[in-house]
Each structure stands twice: as structure tokens, then as C-alpha cells.
CSV table of C-alpha atoms in Angstrom, one decimal:
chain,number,residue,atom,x,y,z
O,1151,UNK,CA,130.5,-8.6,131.6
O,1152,UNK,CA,133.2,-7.8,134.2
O,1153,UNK,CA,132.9,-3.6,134.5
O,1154,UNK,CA,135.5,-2.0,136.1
O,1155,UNK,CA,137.6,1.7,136.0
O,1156,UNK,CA,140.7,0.0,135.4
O,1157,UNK,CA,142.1,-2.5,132.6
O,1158,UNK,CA,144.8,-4.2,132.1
O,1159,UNK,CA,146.1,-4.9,128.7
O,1160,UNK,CA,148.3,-8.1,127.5
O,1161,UNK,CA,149.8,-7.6,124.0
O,1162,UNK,CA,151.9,-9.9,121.8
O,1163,UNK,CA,152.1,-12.6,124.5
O,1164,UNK,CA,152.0,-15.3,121.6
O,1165,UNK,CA,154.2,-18.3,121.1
O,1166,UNK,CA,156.3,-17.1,117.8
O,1167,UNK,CA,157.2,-13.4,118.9
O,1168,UNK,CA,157.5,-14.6,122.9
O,1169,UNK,CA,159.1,-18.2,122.3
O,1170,UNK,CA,160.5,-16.9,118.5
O,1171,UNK,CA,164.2,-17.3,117.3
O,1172,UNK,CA,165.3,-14.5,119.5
O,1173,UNK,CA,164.1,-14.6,123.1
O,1174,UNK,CA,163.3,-11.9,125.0
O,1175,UNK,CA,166.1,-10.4,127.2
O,1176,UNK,CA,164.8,-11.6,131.0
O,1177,UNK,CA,162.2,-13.5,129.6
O,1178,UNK,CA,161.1,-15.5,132.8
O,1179,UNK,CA,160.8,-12.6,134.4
O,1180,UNK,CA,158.8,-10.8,132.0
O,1181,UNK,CA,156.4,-13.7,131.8
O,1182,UNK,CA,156.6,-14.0,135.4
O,1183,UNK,CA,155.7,-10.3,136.1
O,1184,UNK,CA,153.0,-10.5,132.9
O,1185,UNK,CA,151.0,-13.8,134.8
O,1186,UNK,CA,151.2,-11.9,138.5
O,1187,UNK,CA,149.3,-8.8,136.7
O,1188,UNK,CA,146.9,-11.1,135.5
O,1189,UNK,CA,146.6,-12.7,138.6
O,1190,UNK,CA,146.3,-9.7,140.6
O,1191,UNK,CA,143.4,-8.2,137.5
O,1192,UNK,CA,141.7,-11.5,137.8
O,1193,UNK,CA,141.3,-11.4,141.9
O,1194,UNK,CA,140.4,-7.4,141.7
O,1195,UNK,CA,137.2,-8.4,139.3
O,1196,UNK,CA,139.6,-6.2,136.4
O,1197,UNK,CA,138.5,-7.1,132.9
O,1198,UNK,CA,141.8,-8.8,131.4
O,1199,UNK,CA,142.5,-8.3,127.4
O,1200,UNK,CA,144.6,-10.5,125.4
O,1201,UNK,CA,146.0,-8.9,122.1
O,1202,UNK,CA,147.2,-11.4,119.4
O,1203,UNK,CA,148.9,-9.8,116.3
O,1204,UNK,CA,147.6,-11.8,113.0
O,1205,UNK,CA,148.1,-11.7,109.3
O,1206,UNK,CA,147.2,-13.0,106.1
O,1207,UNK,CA,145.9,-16.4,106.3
O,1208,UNK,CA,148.9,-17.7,104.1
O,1209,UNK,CA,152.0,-16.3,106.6
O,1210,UNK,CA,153.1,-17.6,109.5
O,1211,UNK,CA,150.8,-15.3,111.9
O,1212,UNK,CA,147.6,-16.7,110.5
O,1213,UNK,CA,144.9,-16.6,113.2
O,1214,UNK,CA,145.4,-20.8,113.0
O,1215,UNK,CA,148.9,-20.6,113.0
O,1216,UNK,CA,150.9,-22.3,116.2
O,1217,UNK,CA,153.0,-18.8,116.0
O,1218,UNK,CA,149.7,-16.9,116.9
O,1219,UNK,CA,148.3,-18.7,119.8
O,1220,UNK,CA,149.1,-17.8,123.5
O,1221,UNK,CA,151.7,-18.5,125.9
O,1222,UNK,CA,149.7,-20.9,127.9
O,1223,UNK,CA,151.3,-20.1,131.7
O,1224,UNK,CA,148.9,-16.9,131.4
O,1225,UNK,CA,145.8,-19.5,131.3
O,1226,UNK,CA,143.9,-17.8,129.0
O,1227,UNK,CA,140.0,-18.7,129.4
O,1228,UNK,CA,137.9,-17.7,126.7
O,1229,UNK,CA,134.7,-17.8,129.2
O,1230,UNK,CA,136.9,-15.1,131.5
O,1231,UNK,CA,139.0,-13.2,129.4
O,1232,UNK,CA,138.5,-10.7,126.2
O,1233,UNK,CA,140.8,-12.1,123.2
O,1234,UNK,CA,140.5,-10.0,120.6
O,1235,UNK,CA,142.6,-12.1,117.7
O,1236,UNK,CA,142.5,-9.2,114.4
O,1237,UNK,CA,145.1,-6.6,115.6
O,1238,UNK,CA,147.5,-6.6,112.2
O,1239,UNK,CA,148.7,-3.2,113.6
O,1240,UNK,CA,151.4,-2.3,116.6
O,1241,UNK,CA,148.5,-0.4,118.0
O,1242,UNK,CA,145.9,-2.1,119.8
O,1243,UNK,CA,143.7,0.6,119.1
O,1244,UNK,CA,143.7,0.6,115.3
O,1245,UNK,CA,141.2,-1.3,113.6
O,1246,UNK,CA,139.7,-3.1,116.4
O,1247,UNK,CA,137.0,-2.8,118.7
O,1248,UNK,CA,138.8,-2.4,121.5
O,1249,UNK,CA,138.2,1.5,122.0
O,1250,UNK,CA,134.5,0.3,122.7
O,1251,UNK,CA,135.1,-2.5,124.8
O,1252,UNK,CA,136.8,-0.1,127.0
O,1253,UNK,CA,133.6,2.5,126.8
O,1254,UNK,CA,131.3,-0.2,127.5
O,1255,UNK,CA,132.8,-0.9,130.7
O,1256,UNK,CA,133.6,2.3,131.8
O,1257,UNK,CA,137.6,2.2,132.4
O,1258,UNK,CA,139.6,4.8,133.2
O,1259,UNK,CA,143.0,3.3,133.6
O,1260,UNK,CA,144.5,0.7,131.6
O,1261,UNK,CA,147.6,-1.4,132.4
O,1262,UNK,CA,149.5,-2.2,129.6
O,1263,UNK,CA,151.8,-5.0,129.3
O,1264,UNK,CA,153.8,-7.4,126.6
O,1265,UNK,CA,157.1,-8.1,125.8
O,1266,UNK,CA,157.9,-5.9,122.9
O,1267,UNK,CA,159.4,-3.4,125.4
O,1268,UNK,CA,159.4,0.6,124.5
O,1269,UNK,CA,157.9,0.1,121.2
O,1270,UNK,CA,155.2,-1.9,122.2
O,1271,UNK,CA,154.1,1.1,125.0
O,1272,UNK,CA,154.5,3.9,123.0
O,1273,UNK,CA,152.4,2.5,119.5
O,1274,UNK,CA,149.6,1.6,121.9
O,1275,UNK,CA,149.4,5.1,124.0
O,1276,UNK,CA,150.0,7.1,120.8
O,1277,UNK,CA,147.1,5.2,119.1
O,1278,UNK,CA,144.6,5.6,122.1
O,1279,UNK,CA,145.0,9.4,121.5
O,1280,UNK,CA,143.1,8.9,118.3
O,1281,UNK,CA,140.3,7.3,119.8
O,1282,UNK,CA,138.6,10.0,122.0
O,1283,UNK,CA,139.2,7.9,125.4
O,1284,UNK,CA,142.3,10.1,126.3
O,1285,UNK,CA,140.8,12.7,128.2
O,1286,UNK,CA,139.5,9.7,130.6
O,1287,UNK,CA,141.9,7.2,130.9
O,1288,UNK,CA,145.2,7.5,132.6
O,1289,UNK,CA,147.7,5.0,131.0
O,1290,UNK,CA,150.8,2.9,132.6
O,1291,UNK,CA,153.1,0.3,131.3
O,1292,UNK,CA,154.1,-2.2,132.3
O,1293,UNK,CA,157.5,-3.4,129.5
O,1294,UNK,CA,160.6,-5.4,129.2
O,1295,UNK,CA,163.6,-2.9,129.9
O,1296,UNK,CA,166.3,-5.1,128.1
């Protein structure tokens, strides 16, 4: 297990809400900018987390759906990387383990990045404060402006 002070965060980067009917404004360079934080967390030994938002098994974000799976230019690696594939809220912090994962390992700051611009950043800060890591994590984000 890769233990580190800092984390960074990727939320949402899945084929149907990335590549969806509606494409994100500057969406090259959000993916672009996404895959250079990963590089840069990868090369720094910094735990990488990949956030998937699900649903029911019958709607289009099943965990098996094509909708759910992600973008592949961030080369996910299952052996590598911490895919958590259960987040049915906003909030990366509600209802998953992910508040423990970051315990575990000690982090302090956390990166957060995804497409889904202000939203995205505010549902998951707002939901850490919940989870008793606030007092030792200093949070940045890392969003789509458009």
C-alpha cells in the first residue's frame, strides 16, 4: 500500500458523463490536465483514487455498464491504483470507504479533480466535513471553469 500525506482524487472521469451527449466545455484540456496530475501523483509515490458514480443494476450507470467504465487515456491499473466503483452519491465521501482509506494512509492533502466543474468540488469538500478528517486535511481542486 502506497502511504503518503497527500492524495489526489479523480471523480466522474467515466465514459458516459465525460464522452456523454454533452461534452465538457475544453474537454481536451481537462483530460489533458486530469492525466498530467496523475502522472505527476504516480512519479511522487501519491496514492491515486478513481471515483466511478453507479446505480441500480437496471439503469444505464450499472457497475457493468460501458457508461460507467473509465476514460482509458488515464490508464487506470487495478494493481496501482484505488477504484472504488459504489459512489451513488455526488460526494465521494458518503457511503464509501473512502474516509478510511485516507486514515490508513495517513494523508493530509487531497487533490481533487473531475470534470463536473464547481459542483463536483464543493459536494466532495462539504462531505469530507462530515467525516472527522477536516481538521487534518487541507483540500484543493483541481475543476473545469467552463
Amino acid at each position: 500500500m502506497i502511504s503518503s500525506e497527500n492524495a489526489l482524487i479523480v471523480i466522474d472521469m467515466q465514459q458516459g458523463l465525460f464522452r456523454g451527449p454533452t461534452s465538457p466545455h475544453s474537454a481536451g484540456a481537462v483530460l489533458s490536465n486530469i492525466c498530467l496530475l496523475i502522472a505527476k501523483a504516480r512519479q511522487a509515490q501519491v496514492p491515486v483514487f478513481f471515483a466511478r458514480h453507479t446505480g441500480p443494476d437496471d439503469s444505464p450507470l450499472s457497475e457493468q455498464s460501458p457508461s460507467t467504465q473509465l476514460i482509458p487515456e488515464m490508464d487506470v491499473n487495478v494493481e496501482r491504483d484505488i477504484v472504488f466503483i459504489k459512489k451513488k452519491h455526488p460526494s465521494c465521501f458518503r457511503d464509501t470507504g473512502l474516509q478510511l482509506q485516507l486514515i490508513q494512509r495517513g494523508v493530509k492533502r487531497v487533490v481533487i479533480a473531475g470534470d463536473e466543474n464547481r459542483i463536483l468540488c464543493r459536494h466532495n469538500l462539504q462531505g469530507c466535513l462530515g467525516t472527522g478528517i477536516q481538521d487534518r486535511a487541507d483540500f484543493r481542486c483541481a475543476y473545469n471553469y467552463g
